[in-house]
Each structure stands twice: as C-alpha cells, then as structure tokens.
C-alpha cells in the first residue's frame, strides 16, 4: 500500500488515523457485530454516536447555547438554497458578498427566491482581492448577508469576520471550517460541507442562532428545513449515518491534535511555506492580495503556462497528487486542509524548487 500526498480540493485528504479507525471498526463496530453503515439511525448506539458528535462540535467550536447544531444533506449547494428558503422571512432581497465562484453561485441559487443585493462584488478584480467591509453597500432592510469565508477556487480568504451591525451574517465555511478558532456569536448562521476539512462528502454542518428558526417559507422541503432538523435530533429523515460517524472521528482527531489553535498555527505555517516559494520564484505567480491569501487553497500559475501539465505530471510521479488548478482558473492549486501533513507541504516546496531549477 502506498499513500501519496493528496492535494485534492475536495473530497480531500482525511487523516490516516481516522481511516485506520474506520477500517478497524468496519466489520464490527465496538463488539456489536456489524458496521455503523448497517446500524439503524434510531438505534440507541447510533443516537449515542450522533449525540457525542454534537457535543464534540459544541466543545471544539465553542458553540453558545442559543445556537442549534444541525447535520444536513445536500452539501454546500443545498445550503445555497436552504439559506434564502429558511431566512428570508418575507423579505424581497438577500445580501450577498460576491468574492469568488462559490459566493457567486450562492447568489445565483438564491435568485430563485429573492432579488440579490450585492454588498460587494469583486468580479471586476478577477476575484483576487477583497473590499474592506467599511466600503460595503449595506442597508438595514436586508434579512441577512451571506459571504464565503474561503473561496476554494480563487484562493481568497477573509481573515476577519466582517462587521455588519445587526444584520444576521451567514457564512459559508465549507473550505476552512475547523482551521482556526471562530467566534460563533458573530454569526446568524454558518455552514460547511464536510468533504474538505471534516471527512467524506454527503453531510453538511449548520450552526444557526435559534431565534432565526421561525422564518422558513412554507414550501421549504423537510430535508432543507432547519427547524425540522433542530426539533428532531437531526433526523427528520434517514441521515447519512456513515458519513456522520466519520465526520465525528475527524472532529475527535482535531481535538486530539490540540484543537483549533493548533490547526490555525499549522495552517499559517504550511501556507506561508508555499507563498514564500512562490514569491521568491521567477516561475510561479500568485495574484491574490497578500492580506487575503487563503491558508487552505494555495492557487498559483506558471509564467510559462505550457509548463503547467508537466508540473502536474512530474509532481504526481513523486507522490504529490491532484495539483491541477480548477478548470475555471487553470494553473495549480494545492489544497492543504488540516489533514495534509506539514511533511506533504515540505515535499511540495522541494518539488517546486527542483522543478524551477530544471526549466
Ligand atoms: N462552498 C464552497 C466554499 C465550496 O468550496 C464548495 C465545494 N467545492 C461548495 C460550497 C459546494 O459544496 P457541494 O459540492 O457540497 O455542494
């Protein structure tokens, strides 16, 4: 068996210890004689697993008591619809910060339900920078403002939570959740699909202030209805039990590493190592304003674009997989979520230097 360093943007690398535990428990979960996959979601064993995960998430993210912790189907995009359906509360317009492809898609999906008020729109800058929040166009009638804290495709990350006064702030944290401590009380709601920093695809974490649970459109389907999840222990339908269980193991792994402070230090160190090589190089270029560079998705291109495929192929040969950039922007993308060991980043740094010296 050879495991390589997997720089996939998601589904992405999962801590090896977690995979080993899943393997060890696959045929017989803790003496019960079958797998978590084969367990009723109504069984006392699974209910205990689910409850423990909620408690772990609450502890790790320091979720205040006035927030509900939900686990939902539908991925990040499900939330692009769920947010307006559950939170518009009769308002005609939702507020959106458009800072990259994912927030643009969130706004596009919401357009099925309301008009879109763009508090900021970075498309004319090629999604390489952010406008400071004091220059955003806010108005008090907005029922919420949605933003994407880390743009997975463009490699742009907010390092501070935007101050938007009393307007509920909604955050897509799909690609940077669990990578730093976060003050949950600043948000009306935050969500993250699991497949980048929390485990396998198929389950989405939603943390929502409880007073926002009574605004849903009557047509909201049960599987995207926050209140139905909050009132039914996250089980108004059969949840993706196995994915939920693996997410729980990843959360425990983060806790065992030292928690979110440790993850933040690691993410800072790993990403800086890569940005340093890029900035010192004559071959590699990153166009993002340094203040807003992502600690999770390091996106760059080669000055000679014809070398890109060779870079990706040669990297693969030395065990550095999935470095090809997203088709929308091309170039290279190194996704270095929590589970990417620092040794993987060091190996990439060495490869980048060697590659540059040979071309
Ligand atoms: N938001 C962000 C920031 C993402 O990176 C992604 C997926 N790459 C999504 C939303 C969409 O998630 P899903 O594919 O689970 O719908």
mmCIF file of C-alpha atoms and ligand atoms in Angstrom:
data_model
loop_
_atom_site.group_PDB
_atom_site.id
_atom_site.type_symbol
_atom_site.label_atom_id
_atom_site.label_comp_id
_atom_site.label_asym_id
_atom_site.label_seq_id
_atom_site.Cartn_x
_atom_site.Cartn_y
_atom_site.Cartn_z
ATOM 1 C CA UNK A 1 0.000 0.000 0.000
ATOM 2 C CA UNK A 2 1.313 3.450 -0.895
ATOM 3 C CA UNK A 3 -0.487 6.564 0.229
ATOM 4 C CA UNK A 4 0.586 9.718 -1.565
ATOM 5 C CA UNK A 5 0.175 13.346 -0.515
ATOM 6 C CA UNK A 6 -3.245 14.231 -1.869
ATOM 7 C CA UNK A 7 -3.753 17.940 -2.573
ATOM 8 C CA UNK A 8 -7.344 17.495 -3.787
ATOM 9 C CA UNK A 9 -9.677 20.436 -3.142
ATOM 10 C CA UNK A 10 -12.461 18.140 -2.011
ATOM 11 C CA UNK A 11 -13.339 15.483 -1.355
ATOM 12 C CA UNK A 12 -9.918 15.859 0.135
ATOM 13 C CA UNK A 13 -7.415 14.024 2.234
ATOM 14 C CA UNK A 14 -8.623 12.503 5.522
ATOM 15 C CA UNK A 15 -6.291 11.892 8.489
ATOM 16 C CA UNK A 16 -4.724 8.468 8.158
ATOM 17 C CA UNK A 17 -5.519 7.614 11.791
ATOM 18 C CA UNK A 18 -9.177 8.203 11.061
ATOM 19 C CA UNK A 19 -9.130 5.929 8.031
ATOM 20 C CA UNK A 20 -7.392 3.277 10.085
ATOM 21 C CA UNK A 21 -10.026 3.513 12.793
ATOM 22 C CA UNK A 22 -12.791 3.274 10.192
ATOM 23 C CA UNK A 23 -11.077 0.197 8.786
ATOM 24 C CA UNK A 24 -10.699 -1.398 12.198
ATOM 25 C CA UNK A 25 -14.372 -0.795 13.029
ATOM 26 C CA UNK A 26 -15.765 -1.560 9.594
ATOM 27 C CA UNK A 27 -16.941 -5.123 10.084
ATOM 28 C CA UNK A 28 -17.695 -4.941 13.771
ATOM 29 C CA UNK A 29 -18.287 -1.607 15.442
ATOM 30 C CA UNK A 30 -17.088 -1.972 19.032
ATOM 31 C CA UNK A 31 -18.314 -5.534 19.522
ATOM 32 C CA UNK A 32 -21.829 -5.023 18.156
ATOM 33 C CA UNK A 33 -21.154 -7.406 15.265
ATOM 34 C CA UNK A 34 -21.909 -5.083 12.353
ATOM 35 C CA UNK A 35 -20.804 -1.787 10.846
ATOM 36 C CA UNK A 36 -22.079 1.706 11.601
ATOM 37 C CA UNK A 37 -23.232 1.602 7.964
ATOM 38 C CA UNK A 38 -25.632 -1.190 8.863
ATOM 39 C CA UNK A 39 -26.991 0.349 12.037
ATOM 40 C CA UNK A 40 -30.473 1.839 12.341
ATOM 41 C CA UNK A 41 -30.333 5.574 12.799
ATOM 42 C CA UNK A 42 -32.943 5.069 15.525
ATOM 43 C CA UNK A 43 -30.826 2.564 17.464
ATOM 44 C CA UNK A 44 -29.527 3.605 20.840
ATOM 45 C CA UNK A 45 -25.969 3.040 19.578
ATOM 46 C CA UNK A 46 -26.331 5.434 16.667
ATOM 47 C CA UNK A 47 -28.225 8.010 18.696
ATOM 48 C CA UNK A 48 -25.325 7.942 21.163
ATOM 49 C CA UNK A 49 -22.802 8.386 18.320
ATOM 50 C CA UNK A 50 -24.773 11.354 16.955
ATOM 51 C CA UNK A 51 -25.159 12.961 20.375
ATOM 52 C CA UNK A 52 -21.447 12.627 21.091
ATOM 53 C CA UNK A 53 -20.592 14.275 17.758
ATOM 54 C CA UNK A 54 -22.880 17.206 18.539
ATOM 55 C CA UNK A 55 -21.250 17.592 21.953
ATOM 56 C CA UNK A 56 -17.754 17.396 20.433
ATOM 57 C CA UNK A 57 -18.588 20.022 17.800
ATOM 58 C CA UNK A 58 -20.100 22.231 20.501
ATOM 59 C CA UNK A 59 -16.958 21.947 22.591
ATOM 60 C CA UNK A 60 -14.457 22.295 19.759
ATOM 61 C CA UNK A 61 -16.141 25.317 18.165
ATOM 62 C CA UNK A 62 -17.367 26.690 21.497
ATOM 63 C CA UNK A 63 -20.909 26.947 20.204
ATOM 64 C CA UNK A 64 -23.071 29.070 22.541
ATOM 65 C CA UNK A 65 -26.296 27.533 23.924
ATOM 66 C CA UNK A 66 -28.529 29.781 21.817
ATOM 67 C CA UNK A 67 -27.322 28.074 18.634
ATOM 68 C CA UNK A 68 -28.583 24.803 17.156
ATOM 69 C CA UNK A 69 -26.057 22.375 15.683
ATOM 70 C CA UNK A 70 -27.506 20.659 12.635
ATOM 71 C CA UNK A 71 -26.222 17.974 10.288
ATOM 72 C CA UNK A 72 -27.939 18.115 6.930
ATOM 73 C CA UNK A 73 -27.844 16.529 3.476
ATOM 74 C CA UNK A 74 -27.394 18.438 0.215
ATOM 75 C CA UNK A 75 -23.806 19.671 0.537
ATOM 76 C CA UNK A 76 -22.768 23.290 0.259
ATOM 77 C CA UNK A 77 -25.091 23.894 -2.636
ATOM 78 C CA UNK A 78 -28.040 22.607 -0.652
ATOM 79 C CA UNK A 79 -27.317 25.463 1.742
ATOM 80 C CA UNK A 80 -27.247 27.972 -1.119
ATOM 81 C CA UNK A 81 -30.991 27.222 -1.370
ATOM 82 C CA UNK A 82 -31.667 26.491 2.290
ATOM 83 C CA UNK A 83 -30.402 29.889 3.450
ATOM 84 C CA UNK A 84 -32.915 32.005 1.478
ATOM 85 C CA UNK A 85 -35.736 29.497 1.979
ATOM 86 C CA UNK A 86 -35.273 29.481 5.737
ATOM 87 C CA UNK A 87 -34.155 33.027 6.429
ATOM 88 C CA UNK A 88 -35.787 35.471 4.036
ATOM 89 C CA UNK A 89 -38.866 35.638 6.238
ATOM 90 C CA UNK A 90 -40.843 37.536 3.613
ATOM 91 C CA UNK A 91 -38.037 39.942 2.639
ATOM 92 C CA UNK A 92 -37.679 40.625 -1.075
ATOM 93 C CA UNK A 93 -33.926 40.884 -1.163
ATOM 94 C CA UNK A 94 -30.956 38.956 0.261
ATOM 95 C CA UNK A 95 -27.500 40.462 0.780
ATOM 96 C CA UNK A 96 -24.535 38.750 -0.857
ATOM 97 C CA UNK A 97 -20.802 39.448 -0.877
ATOM 98 C CA UNK A 98 -19.605 38.139 -4.233
ATOM 99 C CA UNK A 99 -15.911 37.381 -3.804
ATOM 100 C CA UNK A 100 -15.330 34.298 -5.959
ATOM 101 C CA UNK A 101 -17.056 31.463 -7.788
ATOM 102 C CA UNK A 102 -18.677 29.910 -4.742
ATOM 103 C CA UNK A 103 -20.256 33.054 -3.365
ATOM 104 C CA UNK A 104 -21.369 33.942 -6.887
ATOM 105 C CA UNK A 105 -23.066 30.552 -7.148
ATOM 106 C CA UNK A 106 -24.675 31.051 -3.749
ATOM 107 C CA UNK A 107 -26.165 34.325 -5.012
ATOM 108 C CA UNK A 108 -27.280 32.730 -8.275
ATOM 109 C CA UNK A 109 -29.109 29.963 -6.413
ATOM 110 C CA UNK A 110 -30.751 32.468 -4.082
ATOM 111 C CA UNK A 111 -32.032 34.376 -7.100
ATOM 112 C CA UNK A 112 -34.726 31.683 -7.399
ATOM 113 C CA UNK A 113 -36.204 33.006 -4.169
ATOM 114 C CA UNK A 114 -35.382 36.691 -3.959
ATOM 115 C CA UNK A 115 -33.605 39.629 -5.503
ATOM 116 C CA UNK A 116 -29.894 39.846 -4.837
ATOM 117 C CA UNK A 117 -28.291 42.886 -3.267
ATOM 118 C CA UNK A 118 -24.541 42.654 -3.821
ATOM 119 C CA UNK A 119 -22.905 44.300 -0.813
ATOM 120 C CA UNK A 120 -19.611 43.896 -2.635
ATOM 121 C CA UNK A 121 -18.728 42.318 -5.961
ATOM 122 C CA UNK A 122 -15.114 41.513 -6.731
ATOM 123 C CA UNK A 123 -15.700 40.031 -10.194
ATOM 124 C CA UNK A 124 -14.172 43.045 -11.929
ATOM 125 C CA UNK A 125 -10.939 42.384 -9.964
ATOM 126 C CA UNK A 126 -10.839 38.794 -11.225
ATOM 127 C CA UNK A 127 -11.608 37.662 -7.659
ATOM 128 C CA UNK A 128 -8.089 38.388 -6.465
ATOM 129 C CA UNK A 129 -8.848 40.805 -3.649
ATOM 130 C CA UNK A 130 -11.483 41.900 -1.117
ATOM 131 C CA UNK A 131 -13.062 45.276 -0.490
ATOM 132 C CA UNK A 132 -12.849 46.291 3.192
ATOM 133 C CA UNK A 133 -16.199 45.874 4.921
ATOM 134 C CA UNK A 134 -16.490 49.597 5.723
ATOM 135 C CA UNK A 135 -16.849 50.139 1.970
ATOM 136 C CA UNK A 136 -19.592 47.508 1.551
ATOM 137 C CA UNK A 137 -23.024 48.722 0.489
ATOM 138 C CA UNK A 138 -25.209 47.730 3.417
ATOM 139 C CA UNK A 139 -28.821 48.590 4.069
ATOM 140 C CA UNK A 140 -30.785 47.787 7.171
ATOM 141 C CA UNK A 141 -33.683 46.087 5.357
ATOM 142 C CA UNK A 142 -31.514 43.099 4.462
ATOM 143 C CA UNK A 143 -32.704 39.947 6.276
ATOM 144 C CA UNK A 144 -29.151 38.593 6.109
ATOM 145 C CA UNK A 145 -25.761 38.981 4.441
ATOM 146 C CA UNK A 146 -24.116 35.893 3.024
ATOM 147 C CA UNK A 147 -20.383 35.586 2.425
ATOM 148 C CA UNK A 148 -17.910 32.799 1.687
ATOM 149 C CA UNK A 149 -15.022 32.886 4.107
ATOM 150 C CA UNK A 150 -12.667 30.917 1.910
ATOM 151 C CA UNK A 151 -13.076 30.855 -1.855
ATOM 152 C CA UNK A 152 -11.858 27.374 -2.738
ATOM 153 C CA UNK A 153 -11.326 28.094 -6.445
ATOM 154 C CA UNK A 154 -9.745 31.561 -6.272
ATOM 155 C CA UNK A 155 -7.725 31.048 -3.102
ATOM 156 C CA UNK A 156 -9.065 34.164 -1.349
ATOM 157 C CA UNK A 157 -9.838 34.091 2.375
ATOM 158 C CA UNK A 158 -11.324 36.532 4.852
ATOM 159 C CA UNK A 159 -9.092 36.605 7.930
ATOM 160 C CA UNK A 160 -11.536 38.736 9.919
ATOM 161 C CA UNK A 161 -15.268 38.383 10.324
ATOM 162 C CA UNK A 162 -16.976 41.306 8.531
ATOM 163 C CA UNK A 163 -18.718 43.677 10.947
ATOM 164 C CA UNK A 164 -22.206 44.186 9.519
ATOM 165 C CA UNK A 165 -24.004 45.531 12.584
ATOM 166 C CA UNK A 166 -27.279 43.838 13.484
ATOM 167 C CA UNK A 167 -27.882 42.198 10.129
ATOM 168 C CA UNK A 168 -27.569 38.402 10.577
ATOM 169 C CA UNK A 169 -24.306 37.310 8.990
ATOM 170 C CA UNK A 170 -24.371 33.989 7.126
ATOM 171 C CA UNK A 171 -21.055 32.320 6.398
ATOM 172 C CA UNK A 172 -20.107 29.540 4.013
ATOM 173 C CA UNK A 173 -17.149 27.967 5.815
ATOM 174 C CA UNK A 174 -17.069 24.878 3.619
ATOM 175 C CA UNK A 175 -13.366 25.045 2.899
ATOM 176 C CA UNK A 176 -11.913 26.497 6.095
ATOM 177 C CA UNK A 177 -14.052 25.232 8.965
ATOM 178 C CA UNK A 178 -12.014 23.779 11.852
ATOM 179 C CA UNK A 179 -8.891 25.582 10.641
ATOM 180 C CA UNK A 180 -8.983 28.326 13.293
ATOM 181 C CA UNK A 181 -10.942 29.367 16.372
ATOM 182 C CA UNK A 182 -14.122 31.232 15.493
ATOM 183 C CA UNK A 183 -16.455 33.489 17.451
ATOM 184 C CA UNK A 184 -19.768 31.824 16.627
ATOM 185 C CA UNK A 185 -21.734 34.607 18.336
ATOM 186 C CA UNK A 186 -20.837 36.914 15.435
ATOM 187 C CA UNK A 187 -22.959 34.824 13.042
ATOM 188 C CA UNK A 188 -26.621 34.272 12.405
ATOM 189 C CA UNK A 189 -25.668 31.025 10.734
ATOM 190 C CA UNK A 190 -22.656 29.256 9.361
ATOM 191 C CA UNK A 191 -22.422 26.106 7.302
ATOM 192 C CA UNK A 192 -19.790 23.813 5.873
ATOM 193 C CA UNK A 193 -19.993 20.742 3.685
ATOM 194 C CA UNK A 194 -17.832 18.009 5.172
ATOM 195 C CA UNK A 195 -15.656 16.904 2.296
ATOM 196 C CA UNK A 196 -12.771 19.331 2.754
ATOM 197 C CA UNK A 197 -11.930 19.664 6.416
ATOM 198 C CA UNK A 198 -14.362 17.292 8.143
ATOM 199 C CA UNK A 199 -14.455 13.980 6.296
ATOM 200 C CA UNK A 200 -16.382 12.394 3.456
ATOM 201 C CA UNK A 201 -18.943 14.147 1.245
ATOM 202 C CA UNK A 202 -22.650 13.774 1.920
ATOM 203 C CA UNK A 203 -23.158 15.690 5.129
ATOM 204 C CA UNK A 204 -23.158 19.373 5.968
ATOM 205 C CA UNK A 205 -22.727 21.062 9.324
ATOM 206 C CA UNK A 206 -25.036 24.016 10.002
ATOM 207 C CA UNK A 207 -24.821 26.146 13.138
ATOM 208 C CA UNK A 208 -27.758 28.523 13.421
ATOM 209 C CA UNK A 209 -28.960 31.025 16.011
ATOM 210 C CA UNK A 210 -32.169 29.595 17.400
ATOM 211 C CA UNK A 211 -34.182 32.809 17.074
ATOM 212 C CA UNK A 212 -33.789 32.542 13.274
ATOM 213 C CA UNK A 213 -35.596 29.206 13.093
ATOM 214 C CA UNK A 214 -39.107 30.564 12.555
ATOM 215 C CA UNK A 215 -38.786 32.331 9.234
ATOM 216 C CA UNK A 216 -38.954 29.496 6.696
ATOM 217 C CA UNK A 217 -41.035 29.723 3.528
ATOM 218 C CA UNK A 218 -43.958 27.268 3.730
ATOM 219 C CA UNK A 219 -42.636 25.492 0.620
ATOM 220 C CA UNK A 220 -39.283 24.648 2.244
ATOM 221 C CA UNK A 221 -38.747 20.886 1.865
ATOM 222 C CA UNK A 222 -38.251 18.954 5.098
ATOM 223 C CA UNK A 223 -34.716 17.903 4.140
ATOM 224 C CA UNK A 224 -33.646 21.570 3.942
ATOM 225 C CA UNK A 225 -35.808 22.873 6.775
ATOM 226 C CA UNK A 226 -33.650 23.970 9.705
ATOM 227 C CA UNK A 227 -36.413 23.798 12.283
ATOM 228 C CA UNK A 228 -37.314 20.224 11.322
ATOM 229 C CA UNK A 229 -33.720 19.213 11.988
ATOM 230 C CA UNK A 230 -33.485 21.191 15.215
ATOM 231 C CA UNK A 231 -36.690 19.654 16.562
ATOM 232 C CA UNK A 232 -35.997 16.061 15.516
ATOM 233 C CA UNK A 233 -32.423 15.462 16.714
ATOM 234 C CA UNK A 234 -31.246 15.976 13.120
ATOM 235 C CA UNK A 235 -33.276 13.019 11.961
ATOM 236 C CA UNK A 236 -36.422 14.161 10.170
ATOM 237 C CA UNK A 237 -35.253 11.649 7.561
ATOM 238 C CA UNK A 238 -32.642 8.866 7.457
ATOM 239 C CA UNK A 239 -29.374 10.750 7.777
ATOM 240 C CA UNK A 240 -26.123 9.747 6.019
ATOM 241 C CA UNK A 241 -25.117 7.786 9.105
ATOM 242 C CA UNK A 242 -21.735 6.521 7.974
ATOM 243 C CA UNK A 243 -20.548 9.926 6.769
ATOM 244 C CA UNK A 244 -21.740 11.438 10.033
ATOM 245 C CA UNK A 245 -19.772 8.878 12.031
ATOM 246 C CA UNK A 246 -16.581 9.555 10.020
ATOM 247 C CA UNK A 247 -17.098 13.312 10.474
ATOM 248 C CA UNK A 248 -17.227 12.605 14.215
ATOM 249 C CA UNK A 249 -13.895 10.780 14.065
ATOM 250 C CA UNK A 250 -12.317 13.719 12.217
ATOM 251 C CA UNK A 251 -13.618 16.111 14.879
ATOM 252 C CA UNK A 252 -12.056 13.913 17.587
ATOM 253 C CA UNK A 253 -8.813 13.863 15.591
ATOM 254 C CA UNK A 254 -8.738 17.679 15.527
ATOM 255 C CA UNK A 255 -9.322 17.715 19.294
ATOM 256 C CA UNK A 256 -6.503 15.220 19.824
ATOM 257 C CA UNK A 257 -4.123 17.389 17.767
ATOM 258 C CA UNK A 258 -4.678 20.246 20.203
ATOM 259 C CA UNK A 259 -7.822 21.836 18.765
ATOM 260 C CA UNK A 260 -8.387 24.886 16.624
ATOM 261 C CA UNK A 261 -5.453 26.981 17.874
ATOM 262 C CA UNK A 262 -3.121 24.199 16.798
ATOM 263 C CA UNK A 263 -4.871 23.891 13.439
ATOM 264 C CA UNK A 264 -4.560 27.657 12.914
ATOM 265 C CA UNK A 265 -0.819 27.663 13.616
ATOM 266 C CA UNK A 266 -0.303 24.710 11.330
ATOM 267 C CA UNK A 267 -2.362 26.254 8.518
ATOM 268 C CA UNK A 268 -0.439 29.509 8.806
ATOM 269 C CA UNK A 269 2.915 27.753 8.731
ATOM 270 C CA UNK A 270 2.056 25.412 5.860
ATOM 271 C CA UNK A 271 0.568 28.121 3.640
ATOM 272 C CA UNK A 272 3.408 30.576 4.323
ATOM 273 C CA UNK A 273 5.958 27.986 3.240
ATOM 274 C CA UNK A 274 4.241 27.765 -0.140
ATOM 275 C CA UNK A 275 3.663 31.512 -0.577
ATOM 276 C CA UNK A 276 7.311 32.116 0.230
ATOM 277 C CA UNK A 277 8.481 29.802 -2.569
ATOM 278 C CA UNK A 278 6.015 31.434 -4.945
ATOM 279 C CA UNK A 279 7.062 34.980 -4.059
ATOM 280 C CA UNK A 280 10.758 34.184 -4.323
ATOM 281 C CA UNK A 281 10.364 32.456 -7.664
ATOM 282 C CA UNK A 282 10.593 33.700 -11.219
ATOM 283 C CA UNK A 283 8.329 30.921 -12.433
ATOM 284 C CA UNK A 284 5.367 30.809 -10.044
ATOM 285 C CA UNK A 285 2.822 33.613 -9.621
ATOM 286 C CA UNK A 286 0.007 34.144 -7.139
ATOM 287 C CA UNK A 287 -2.243 37.107 -7.981
ATOM 288 C CA UNK A 288 -4.129 37.389 -4.690
ATOM 289 C CA UNK A 289 -3.565 40.442 -2.473
ATOM 290 C CA UNK A 290 -1.248 39.029 0.233
ATOM 291 C CA UNK A 291 -3.592 40.160 3.004
ATOM 292 C CA UNK A 292 -6.357 37.919 1.645
ATOM 293 C CA UNK A 293 -4.450 34.840 0.570
ATOM 294 C CA UNK A 294 -6.028 31.551 1.522
ATOM 295 C CA UNK A 295 -4.404 29.304 4.103
ATOM 296 C CA UNK A 296 -6.315 26.336 2.697
ATOM 297 C CA UNK A 297 -6.115 26.565 -1.110
ATOM 298 C CA UNK A 298 -2.847 27.916 -2.439
ATOM 299 C CA UNK A 299 -3.580 28.857 -6.035
ATOM 300 C CA UNK A 300 -0.860 29.861 -8.472
ATOM 301 C CA UNK A 301 0.116 29.680 -12.105
ATOM 302 C CA UNK A 302 3.320 29.240 -14.027
ATOM 303 C CA UNK A 303 4.575 32.195 -16.046
ATOM 304 C CA UNK A 304 5.064 29.802 -18.927
ATOM 305 C CA UNK A 305 1.592 28.226 -18.955
ATOM 306 C CA UNK A 306 2.808 25.473 -21.248
ATOM 307 C CA UNK A 307 4.753 24.011 -18.335
ATOM 308 C CA UNK A 308 1.631 23.506 -16.225
ATOM 309 C CA UNK A 309 0.796 19.977 -17.391
ATOM 310 C CA UNK A 310 4.409 18.919 -16.994
ATOM 311 C CA UNK A 311 4.438 20.300 -13.442
ATOM 312 C CA UNK A 312 1.330 18.301 -12.561
ATOM 313 C CA UNK A 313 2.626 15.094 -14.170
ATOM 314 C CA UNK A 314 6.079 15.278 -12.617
ATOM 315 C CA UNK A 315 4.609 16.076 -9.208
ATOM 316 C CA UNK A 316 2.389 13.020 -9.489
ATOM 317 C CA UNK A 317 5.414 10.837 -10.204
ATOM 318 C CA UNK A 318 6.956 11.843 -6.878
ATOM 319 C CA UNK A 319 3.769 11.226 -4.884
ATOM 320 C CA UNK A 320 2.193 14.695 -4.954
ATOM 321 C CA UNK A 321 -1.281 14.143 -6.342
ATOM 322 C CA UNK A 322 -4.116 16.340 -7.586
ATOM 323 C CA UNK A 323 -2.352 19.650 -8.021
ATOM 324 C CA UNK A 324 -4.133 20.706 -11.197
ATOM 325 C CA UNK A 325 -5.971 24.016 -10.742
ATOM 326 C CA UNK A 326 -9.736 24.295 -11.084
ATOM 327 C CA UNK A 327 -10.828 24.420 -14.736
ATOM 328 C CA UNK A 328 -12.229 27.926 -14.247
ATOM 329 C CA UNK A 329 -8.849 29.461 -13.393
ATOM 330 C CA UNK A 330 -6.315 26.883 -14.629
ATOM 331 C CA UNK A 331 -2.807 26.778 -13.195
ATOM 332 C CA UNK A 332 -2.049 24.911 -9.993
ATOM 333 C CA UNK A 333 -3.959 24.570 -6.744
ATOM 334 C CA UNK A 334 -2.505 22.995 -3.626
ATOM 335 C CA UNK A 335 -5.289 22.343 -1.153
ATOM 336 C CA UNK A 336 -3.692 21.959 2.236
ATOM 337 C CA UNK A 337 -6.548 21.272 4.621
ATOM 338 C CA UNK A 338 -5.972 20.215 8.235
ATOM 339 C CA UNK A 339 -5.275 16.612 7.290
ATOM 340 C CA UNK A 340 -2.407 17.496 4.934
ATOM 341 C CA UNK A 341 0.717 16.819 6.993
ATOM 342 C CA UNK A 342 3.386 19.514 7.073
ATOM 343 C CA UNK A 343 5.729 16.926 5.527
ATOM 344 C CA UNK A 344 3.462 16.949 2.454
ATOM 345 C CA UNK A 345 3.901 20.705 2.120
ATOM 346 C CA UNK A 346 7.662 20.360 2.618
ATOM 347 C CA UNK A 347 7.753 17.765 -0.160
ATOM 348 C CA UNK A 348 5.821 20.120 -2.435
ATOM 349 C CA UNK A 349 8.160 23.018 -1.609
ATOM 350 C CA UNK A 350 11.150 20.879 -2.520
ATOM 351 C CA UNK A 351 9.497 19.728 -5.728
ATOM 352 C CA UNK A 352 8.645 23.307 -6.749
ATOM 353 C CA UNK A 353 12.231 24.449 -6.237
ATOM 354 C CA UNK A 354 13.638 21.467 -8.141
ATOM 355 C CA UNK A 355 11.150 21.904 -10.956
ATOM 356 C CA UNK A 356 12.016 25.572 -11.353
ATOM 357 C CA UNK A 357 15.722 24.792 -11.469
ATOM 358 C CA UNK A 358 15.206 22.356 -14.362
ATOM 359 C CA UNK A 359 13.169 24.571 -16.690
HETATM 360 N N1 LIG B 1 -18.931 26.362 -0.953
HETATM 361 C C1 LIG B 1 -17.589 26.231 -1.075
HETATM 362 C C2 LIG B 1 -16.709 27.287 -0.476
HETATM 363 C C3 LIG B 1 -17.066 25.130 -1.746
HETATM 364 O O1 LIG B 1 -15.735 25.012 -1.887
HETATM 365 C C4 LIG B 1 -17.939 24.148 -2.265
HETATM 366 C C5 LIG B 1 -17.448 22.898 -2.939
HETATM 367 N N2 LIG B 1 -16.230 22.925 -3.513
HETATM 368 C C6 LIG B 1 -19.310 24.340 -2.120
HETATM 369 C C7 LIG B 1 -19.765 25.444 -1.442
HETATM 370 C C8 LIG B 1 -20.298 23.373 -2.714
HETATM 371 O O2 LIG B 1 -20.338 22.209 -1.970
HETATM 372 P P1 LIG B 1 -21.085 20.904 -2.511
HETATM 373 O O3 LIG B 1 -20.325 20.412 -3.681
HETATM 374 O O4 LIG B 1 -21.056 20.010 -1.322
HETATM 375 O O5 LIG B 1 -22.477 21.297 -2.876
#
